[in-house]
PDB file of C-alpha atoms in Angstrom:
ATOM      1  CA  UNK A  24      13.517   6.858   9.693  1.00 79.00           C
ATOM      2  CA  UNK A  25      10.235   8.439  11.065  1.00 92.00           C
ATOM      3  CA  UNK A  26       8.033   6.451  13.543  1.00 95.00           C
ATOM      4  CA  UNK A  27       5.020   6.256  12.059  1.00 97.00           C
ATOM      5  CA  UNK A  28       3.440   3.961  14.543  1.00 98.00           C
ATOM      6  CA  UNK A  29       4.409   3.905  18.609  1.00 97.00           C
ATOM      7  CA  UNK A  30       3.450   2.169  21.391  1.00 97.00           C
ATOM      8  CA  UNK A  31       3.973   1.909  24.995  1.00 97.00           C
ATOM      9  CA  UNK A  32       2.383   0.298  27.871  1.00 97.00           C
ATOM     10  CA  UNK A  33      -0.750   0.019  25.506  1.00 97.00           C
ATOM     11  CA  UNK A  34      -3.422  -1.788  26.385  1.00 96.00           C
ATOM     12  CA  UNK A  35      -6.613  -3.075  24.268  1.00 95.00           C
ATOM     13  CA  UNK A  36     -10.014  -4.703  25.509  1.00 90.00           C
ATOM     14  CA  UNK A  37     -13.480  -4.899  25.206  1.00 86.00           C
ATOM     15  CA  UNK A  38     -15.502  -3.162  27.965  1.00 80.00           C
ATOM     16  CA  UNK A  39     -16.451  -5.447  30.969  1.00 76.00           C
ATOM     17  CA  UNK A  40     -13.694  -8.040  29.346  1.00 79.00           C
ATOM     18  CA  UNK A  41     -10.070  -8.727  29.806  1.00 84.00           C
ATOM     19  CA  UNK A  42      -7.550  -6.846  27.789  1.00 89.00           C
ATOM     20  CA  UNK A  43      -6.272  -8.459  25.128  1.00 91.00           C
ATOM     21  CA  UNK A  44      -3.353  -7.617  24.708  1.00 95.00           C
ATOM     22  CA  UNK A  45      -1.302  -5.773  27.611  1.00 95.00           C
ATOM     23  CA  UNK A  46       1.281  -3.957  28.094  1.00 95.00           C
ATOM     24  CA  UNK A  47       2.811  -3.617  24.527  1.00 96.00           C
ATOM     25  CA  UNK A  48       6.096  -0.983  23.391  1.00 97.00           C
ATOM     26  CA  UNK A  49       6.896  -0.802  19.852  1.00 97.00           C
ATOM     27  CA  UNK A  50       7.553   1.169  16.919  1.00 97.00           C
ATOM     28  CA  UNK A  51       6.937   1.071  13.144  1.00 98.00           C
ATOM     29  CA  UNK A  52       8.662   3.255  11.033  1.00 97.00           C
ATOM     30  CA  UNK A  53       7.726   4.489   7.412  1.00 94.00           C
ATOM     31  CA  UNK A  54       9.797   2.613   5.423  1.00 93.00           C
ATOM     32  CA  UNK A  55       8.984  -0.901   7.495  1.00 96.00           C
ATOM     33  CA  UNK A  56       6.656  -3.789   5.956  1.00 96.00           C
ATOM     34  CA  UNK A  57       5.331  -5.666   9.019  1.00 97.00           C
ATOM     35  CA  UNK A  58       3.333  -8.947   9.593  1.00 97.00           C
ATOM     36  CA  UNK A  59       1.482  -8.724  13.235  1.00 97.00           C
ATOM     37  CA  UNK A  60       0.554 -13.153  13.691  1.00 96.00           C
ATOM     38  CA  UNK A  61      -0.854 -15.174  16.064  1.00 94.00           C
ATOM     39  CA  UNK A  62      -3.630 -17.516  16.996  1.00 92.00           C
ATOM     40  CA  UNK A  63      -7.690 -16.691  16.283  1.00 88.00           C
ATOM     41  CA  UNK A  64      -8.886 -14.283  18.687  1.00 88.00           C
ATOM     42  CA  UNK A  65      -5.461 -13.561  20.264  1.00 91.00           C
ATOM     43  CA  UNK A  66      -6.094  -9.790  19.122  1.00 92.00           C
ATOM     44  CA  UNK A  67      -4.763  -9.281  16.085  1.00 94.00           C
ATOM     45  CA  UNK A  68      -7.676  -7.396  14.670  1.00 92.00           C
ATOM     46  CA  UNK A  69      -8.162  -5.413  17.471  1.00 94.00           C
ATOM     47  CA  UNK A  70      -4.423  -4.160  17.233  1.00 96.00           C
ATOM     48  CA  UNK A  71      -4.855  -3.038  13.706  1.00 95.00           C
ATOM     49  CA  UNK A  72      -8.358  -1.434  15.021  1.00 94.00           C
ATOM     50  CA  UNK A  73      -6.633   0.762  17.065  1.00 96.00           C
ATOM     51  CA  UNK A  74      -4.286   1.734  14.349  1.00 97.00           C
ATOM     52  CA  UNK A  75      -7.248   3.381  12.358  1.00 95.00           C
ATOM     53  CA  UNK A  76      -9.126   5.039  15.195  1.00 93.00           C
ATOM     54  CA  UNK A  77     -11.826   1.829  15.703  1.00 92.00           C
ATOM     55  CA  UNK A  78     -10.436   1.250  18.754  1.00 92.00           C
ATOM     56  CA  UNK A  79      -9.419   3.418  21.733  1.00 92.00           C
ATOM     57  CA  UNK A  80      -6.391   2.415  24.037  1.00 94.00           C
ATOM     58  CA  UNK A  81      -7.403   1.053  27.476  1.00 92.00           C
ATOM     59  CA  UNK A  82      -4.251   2.143  29.104  1.00 94.00           C
ATOM     60  CA  UNK A  83      -0.770   3.285  28.039  1.00 96.00           C
ATOM     61  CA  UNK A  84      -0.306   5.597  24.669  1.00 96.00           C
ATOM     62  CA  UNK A  85      -0.386   4.860  21.414  1.00 97.00           C
ATOM     63  CA  UNK A  86       0.036   7.389  18.407  1.00 97.00           C
ATOM     64  CA  UNK A  87      -0.139   6.886  14.383  1.00 97.00           C
ATOM     65  CA  UNK A  88       0.868   9.630  11.835  1.00 95.00           C
ATOM     66  CA  UNK A  89       1.993  11.298  14.814  1.00 93.00           C
ATOM     67  CA  UNK A  90      -1.072  11.763  16.180  1.00 94.00           C
ATOM     68  CA  UNK A  91      -2.297  10.591  19.520  1.00 95.00           C
ATOM     69  CA  UNK A  92      -4.927   8.298  19.293  1.00 96.00           C
ATOM     70  CA  UNK A  93      -5.803   7.760  23.542  1.00 92.00           C
ATOM     71  CA  UNK A  94      -8.244  10.678  23.415  1.00 86.00           C
ATOM     72  CA  UNK A  95      -8.583  12.052  19.447  1.00 92.00           C
ATOM     73  CA  UNK A  96     -10.882  14.401  18.252  1.00 93.00           C
ATOM     74  CA  UNK A  97     -13.195  13.152  15.309  1.00 92.00           C
ATOM     75  CA  UNK A  98     -11.336  16.509  13.038  1.00 93.00           C
ATOM     76  CA  UNK A  99      -8.076  14.813  13.911  1.00 94.00           C
ATOM     77  CA  UNK A 100      -9.098  11.084  12.974  1.00 93.00           C
ATOM     78  CA  UNK A 101     -10.931  12.389   9.911  1.00 91.00           C
ATOM     79  CA  UNK A 102      -7.128  13.895   8.950  1.00 91.00           C
ATOM     80  CA  UNK A 103      -6.056  10.460   9.849  1.00 93.00           C
ATOM     81  CA  UNK A 104      -8.067   8.905   7.944  1.00 90.00           C
ATOM     82  CA  UNK A 105      -6.996  10.825   4.800  1.00 90.00           C
ATOM     83  CA  UNK A 106      -3.325   9.735   5.434  1.00 93.00           C
ATOM     84  CA  UNK A 107      -3.741   6.285   5.826  1.00 95.00           C
ATOM     85  CA  UNK A 108      -5.146   3.209   3.539  1.00 94.00           C
ATOM     86  CA  UNK A 109      -7.194  -0.132   5.004  1.00 94.00           C
ATOM     87  CA  UNK A 110      -8.167  -3.308   3.341  1.00 93.00           C
ATOM     88  CA  UNK A 111     -10.632  -5.666   4.881  1.00 88.00           C
ATOM     89  CA  UNK A 112     -11.104  -9.306   4.387  1.00 83.00           C
ATOM     90  CA  UNK A 113     -14.315  -9.348   3.068  1.00 86.00           C
ATOM     91  CA  UNK A 114     -13.294  -6.050   0.607  1.00 89.00           C
ATOM     92  CA  UNK A 115     -16.557  -3.802   1.771  1.00 91.00           C
ATOM     93  CA  UNK A 116     -17.473  -2.007  -1.623  1.00 95.00           C
ATOM     94  CA  UNK A 117     -20.728  -0.308  -1.621  1.00 96.00           C
ATOM     95  CA  UNK A 118     -22.564  -2.887  -3.307  1.00 95.00           C
ATOM     96  CA  UNK A 119     -24.671   0.488  -5.282  1.00 97.00           C
ATOM     97  CA  UNK A 120     -21.451   1.845  -6.787  1.00 97.00           C
ATOM     98  CA  UNK A 121     -19.939   0.671  -9.589  1.00 97.00           C
ATOM     99  CA  UNK A 122     -15.895  -0.513  -9.108  1.00 97.00           C
ATOM    100  CA  UNK A 123     -14.769   2.825 -10.608  1.00 97.00           C
ATOM    101  CA  UNK A 124     -16.825   5.042  -8.322  1.00 96.00           C
ATOM    102  CA  UNK A 125     -15.306   2.801  -5.487  1.00 97.00           C
ATOM    103  CA  UNK A 126     -11.702   3.294  -6.311  1.00 96.00           C
ATOM    104  CA  UNK A 127     -12.572   7.043  -6.386  1.00 96.00           C
ATOM    105  CA  UNK A 128     -14.232   7.118  -2.369  1.00 94.00           C
ATOM    106  CA  UNK A 129     -10.611   8.498  -0.849  1.00 92.00           C
ATOM    107  CA  UNK A 130     -10.045  11.093  -3.267  1.00 93.00           C
ATOM    108  CA  UNK A 131     -14.383  12.498  -3.791  1.00 93.00           C
ATOM    109  CA  UNK A 132     -13.369  12.916   0.746  1.00 89.00           C
ATOM    110  CA  UNK A 133     -10.363  14.453  -0.205  1.00 88.00           C
ATOM    111  CA  UNK A 134     -12.612  16.858  -2.177  1.00 90.00           C
ATOM    112  CA  UNK A 135     -10.807  16.519  -5.347  1.00 91.00           C
ATOM    113  CA  UNK A 136     -11.892  17.797  -8.556  1.00 94.00           C
ATOM    114  CA  UNK A 137     -14.274  14.893 -10.697  1.00 93.00           C
ATOM    115  CA  UNK A 138     -11.528  14.671 -13.343  1.00 94.00           C
ATOM    116  CA  UNK A 139      -8.757  13.837 -10.940  1.00 95.00           C
ATOM    117  CA  UNK A 140     -10.785  11.455  -9.129  1.00 95.00           C
ATOM    118  CA  UNK A 141     -11.429   9.695 -12.393  1.00 94.00           C
ATOM    119  CA  UNK A 142      -7.864   9.600 -13.681  1.00 95.00           C
ATOM    120  CA  UNK A 143      -6.413   8.778 -10.419  1.00 94.00           C
ATOM    121  CA  UNK A 144      -9.232   5.648 -10.816  1.00 95.00           C
ATOM    122  CA  UNK A 145      -8.226   4.515 -14.523  1.00 95.00           C
ATOM    123  CA  UNK A 146      -4.397   4.489 -13.214  1.00 93.00           C
ATOM    124  CA  UNK A 147      -5.024   2.324 -10.394  1.00 92.00           C
ATOM    125  CA  UNK A 148      -7.630   0.199 -11.868  1.00 94.00           C
ATOM    126  CA  UNK A 149      -5.007  -0.470 -14.883  1.00 92.00           C
ATOM    127  CA  UNK A 150      -2.559  -1.099 -12.131  1.00 87.00           C
ATOM    128  CA  UNK A 151      -4.548  -3.841 -10.890  1.00 89.00           C
ATOM    129  CA  UNK A 152      -5.883  -5.310 -14.286  1.00 89.00           C
ATOM    130  CA  UNK A 153      -9.330  -4.039 -13.712  1.00 94.00           C
ATOM    131  CA  UNK A 154     -10.133  -1.612 -16.372  1.00 96.00           C
ATOM    132  CA  UNK A 155     -11.860  -3.446 -18.461  1.00 96.00           C
ATOM    133  CA  UNK A 156     -14.184  -4.299 -14.828  1.00 96.00           C
ATOM    134  CA  UNK A 157     -14.448  -0.269 -14.147  1.00 97.00           C
ATOM    135  CA  UNK A 158     -18.416   0.008 -14.595  1.00 97.00           C
ATOM    136  CA  UNK A 159     -19.242  -3.348 -13.373  1.00 97.00           C
ATOM    137  CA  UNK A 160     -20.897  -3.539  -9.369  1.00 97.00           C
ATOM    138  CA  UNK A 161     -19.485  -5.368  -6.625  1.00 96.00           C
ATOM    139  CA  UNK A 162     -21.633  -8.462  -6.987  1.00 96.00           C
ATOM    140  CA  UNK A 163     -20.088  -9.111 -11.016  1.00 97.00           C
ATOM    141  CA  UNK A 164     -16.940  -9.545  -9.795  1.00 95.00           C
ATOM    142  CA  UNK A 165     -15.643 -12.230  -8.344  1.00 92.00           C
ATOM    143  CA  UNK A 166     -13.917 -12.251  -4.654  1.00 91.00           C
ATOM    144  CA  UNK A 167      -9.926 -12.165  -6.066  1.00 91.00           C
ATOM    145  CA  UNK A 168     -11.521  -9.095  -8.056  1.00 93.00           C
ATOM    146  CA  UNK A 169     -13.453  -7.197  -4.982  1.00 94.00           C
ATOM    147  CA  UNK A 170     -10.050  -7.618  -2.960  1.00 92.00           C
ATOM    148  CA  UNK A 171      -8.024  -6.320  -6.469  1.00 92.00           C
ATOM    149  CA  UNK A 172     -10.375  -3.121  -6.423  1.00 94.00           C
ATOM    150  CA  UNK A 173     -10.495  -2.730  -2.582  1.00 94.00           C
ATOM    151  CA  UNK A 174      -6.521  -2.601  -2.440  1.00 92.00           C
ATOM    152  CA  UNK A 175      -6.935  -0.168  -5.518  1.00 93.00           C
ATOM    153  CA  UNK A 176      -9.702   1.835  -3.507  1.00 95.00           C
ATOM    154  CA  UNK A 177      -7.232   1.764  -0.643  1.00 94.00           C
ATOM    155  CA  UNK A 178      -3.699   3.072  -2.535  1.00 93.00           C
ATOM    156  CA  UNK A 179      -5.947   5.769  -4.104  1.00 92.00           C
ATOM    157  CA  UNK A 180      -5.345   8.561  -2.114  1.00 91.00           C
ATOM    158  CA  UNK A 181      -0.934   7.348  -1.930  1.00 90.00           C
ATOM    159  CA  UNK A 182      -1.370   6.837   2.103  1.00 93.00           C
ATOM    160  CA  UNK A 183       1.741   6.796   3.806  1.00 94.00           C
ATOM    161  CA  UNK A 184       0.375   3.749   5.968  1.00 97.00           C
ATOM    162  CA  UNK A 185      -1.810   1.013   4.131  1.00 97.00           C
ATOM    163  CA  UNK A 186      -3.140  -1.535   7.024  1.00 97.00           C
ATOM    164  CA  UNK A 187      -4.450  -4.928   5.693  1.00 96.00           C
ATOM    165  CA  UNK A 188      -6.743  -7.093   7.797  1.00 94.00           C
ATOM    166  CA  UNK A 189      -6.044 -11.052   6.128  1.00 91.00           C
ATOM    167  CA  UNK A 190      -5.923  -9.851   2.578  1.00 91.00           C
ATOM    168  CA  UNK A 191      -5.841 -12.853   1.323  1.00 88.00           C
ATOM    169  CA  UNK A 192      -7.623 -15.259   4.059  1.00 83.00           C
ATOM    170  CA  UNK A 193     -10.501 -16.092   1.734  1.00 80.00           C
ATOM    171  CA  UNK A 194      -8.857 -16.070  -1.661  1.00 85.00           C
ATOM    172  CA  UNK A 195      -7.112 -18.583  -4.039  1.00 83.00           C
ATOM    173  CA  UNK A 196      -3.807 -18.838  -4.293  1.00 84.00           C
ATOM    174  CA  UNK A 197      -3.626 -16.595  -7.807  1.00 83.00           C
ATOM    175  CA  UNK A 198      -5.495 -13.759  -6.520  1.00 83.00           C
ATOM    176  CA  UNK A 199      -3.362 -14.299  -3.225  1.00 86.00           C
ATOM    177  CA  UNK A 200      -0.156 -13.978  -5.539  1.00 87.00           C
ATOM    178  CA  UNK A 201      -1.898 -10.770  -7.185  1.00 85.00           C
ATOM    179  CA  UNK A 202      -2.457  -9.093  -3.867  1.00 88.00           C
ATOM    180  CA  UNK A 203       0.840  -9.626  -2.255  1.00 91.00           C
ATOM    181  CA  UNK A 204       2.376  -8.201  -5.314  1.00 89.00           C
ATOM    182  CA  UNK A 205       0.565  -5.599  -5.326  1.00 89.00           C
ATOM    183  CA  UNK A 206       1.458  -4.854  -1.865  1.00 92.00           C
ATOM    184  CA  UNK A 207       4.989  -5.268  -2.759  1.00 90.00           C
ATOM    185  CA  UNK A 208       4.832  -3.000  -5.433  1.00 89.00           C
ATOM    186  CA  UNK A 209       3.169  -0.192  -2.819  1.00 90.00           C
ATOM    187  CA  UNK A 210       6.344  -0.903  -0.681  1.00 91.00           C
ATOM    188  CA  UNK A 211       8.810  -1.045  -3.041  1.00 89.00           C
ATOM    189  CA  UNK A 212       7.475   1.736  -5.613  1.00 85.00           C
ATOM    190  CA  UNK A 213       5.256   4.474  -3.616  1.00 86.00           C
ATOM    191  CA  UNK A 214       7.139   3.943  -0.559  1.00 89.00           C
ATOM    192  CA  UNK A 215       4.608   3.288   1.541  1.00 93.00           C
ATOM    193  CA  UNK A 216       4.449   1.816   5.069  1.00 96.00           C
ATOM    194  CA  UNK A 217       2.311  -1.611   5.257  1.00 97.00           C
ATOM    195  CA  UNK A 218       1.089  -3.372   8.149  1.00 97.00           C
ATOM    196  CA  UNK A 219      -0.736  -6.506   7.130  1.00 96.00           C
ATOM    197  CA  UNK A 220      -2.611  -9.223   9.977  1.00 95.00           C
ATOM    198  CA  UNK A 221      -2.310 -12.993   8.865  1.00 93.00           C
ATOM    199  CA  UNK A 222      -1.929 -16.126   9.491  1.00 87.00           C
ATOM    200  CA  UNK A 223       0.360 -17.182   7.286  1.00 85.00           C
ATOM    201  CA  UNK A 224       3.448 -15.268   6.010  1.00 90.00           C
ATOM    202  CA  UNK A 225       3.761 -15.806   1.791  1.00 87.00           C
ATOM    203  CA  UNK A 226       7.026 -17.696   1.662  1.00 84.00           C
ATOM    204  CA  UNK A 227       7.532 -15.657  -2.054  1.00 79.00           C
ATOM    205  CA  UNK A 228       7.227 -12.196  -0.909  1.00 83.00           C
ATOM    206  CA  UNK A 229      10.718 -11.281  -1.753  1.00 84.00           C
ATOM    207  CA  UNK A 230      10.529  -7.958   0.160  1.00 88.00           C
ATOM    208  CA  UNK A 231      11.930  -7.529   3.527  1.00 92.00           C
ATOM    209  CA  UNK A 232       9.808  -7.466   6.610  1.00 95.00           C
ATOM    210  CA  UNK A 233       9.539  -7.613  10.066  1.00 96.00           C
ATOM    211  CA  UNK A 234       7.463 -10.056  12.128  1.00 97.00           C
ATOM    212  CA  UNK A 235       5.654  -8.927  15.509  1.00 97.00           C
ATOM    213  CA  UNK A 236       3.448 -11.813  17.199  1.00 97.00           C
ATOM    214  CA  UNK A 237       0.760 -11.549  19.776  1.00 96.00           C
ATOM    215  CA  UNK A 238       0.580 -14.291  22.469  1.00 95.00           C
ATOM    216  CA  UNK A 239      -1.049 -14.405  25.124  1.00 93.00           C
ATOM    217  CA  UNK A 240      -1.767 -10.565  25.483  1.00 93.00           C
ATOM    218  CA  UNK A 241       2.055 -10.029  24.793  1.00 95.00           C
ATOM    219  CA  UNK A 242       3.477  -8.728  21.525  1.00 97.00           C
ATOM    220  CA  UNK A 243       7.051  -9.415  20.540  1.00 95.00           C
ATOM    221  CA  UNK A 244       9.310  -9.325  17.634  1.00 96.00           C
ATOM    222  CA  UNK A 245      10.420 -11.861  15.622  1.00 95.00           C
ATOM    223  CA  UNK A 246      14.276 -11.456  14.599  1.00 88.00           C
TER     224      UNK A 246
END
């Protein structure tokens, strides 16, 4: 198993504030499905931001997909983001683009041809049961549909690592079940490493997982 995230002595915090994460040490492997839980304000989203380079460590070491995140260059950060997908609680779809083009975005960034982008978007939208909504804009979709579109976008470029920040936090039970099913499929059929920040671990996930907890700035694993 290859380490996809590795932290040692990791500290994370905002300028002129006390660190939210202190002296964290953990490894996440390429075939892991990991849940990160903790109280509101404990640093869950902050930790996730450090994995895709939105926040740099204030101390210690952190590597993601074999890249050192402590002083990563913009060029390497761009390369890293072609290997990861991110799903946010508030979807972050581009409102001026239809759903098909939103899903195509990671492939467009990679410079793939229009036909390849369109074919991959069609395949993914069919998988998330949104092909019939491909020409609609985000504000014409329900919250659950927008999150499914965001999931399709995050998986469009077959990432090695999928990061999810409260992906079902604002969804109803049906939409939540659909999202967990998509995550399970990504793990089982694509071999994607998945890291999910959440308040509640679903009891019906039916996939082996690891559980990291953030408490009083410390990170520990429930075995």
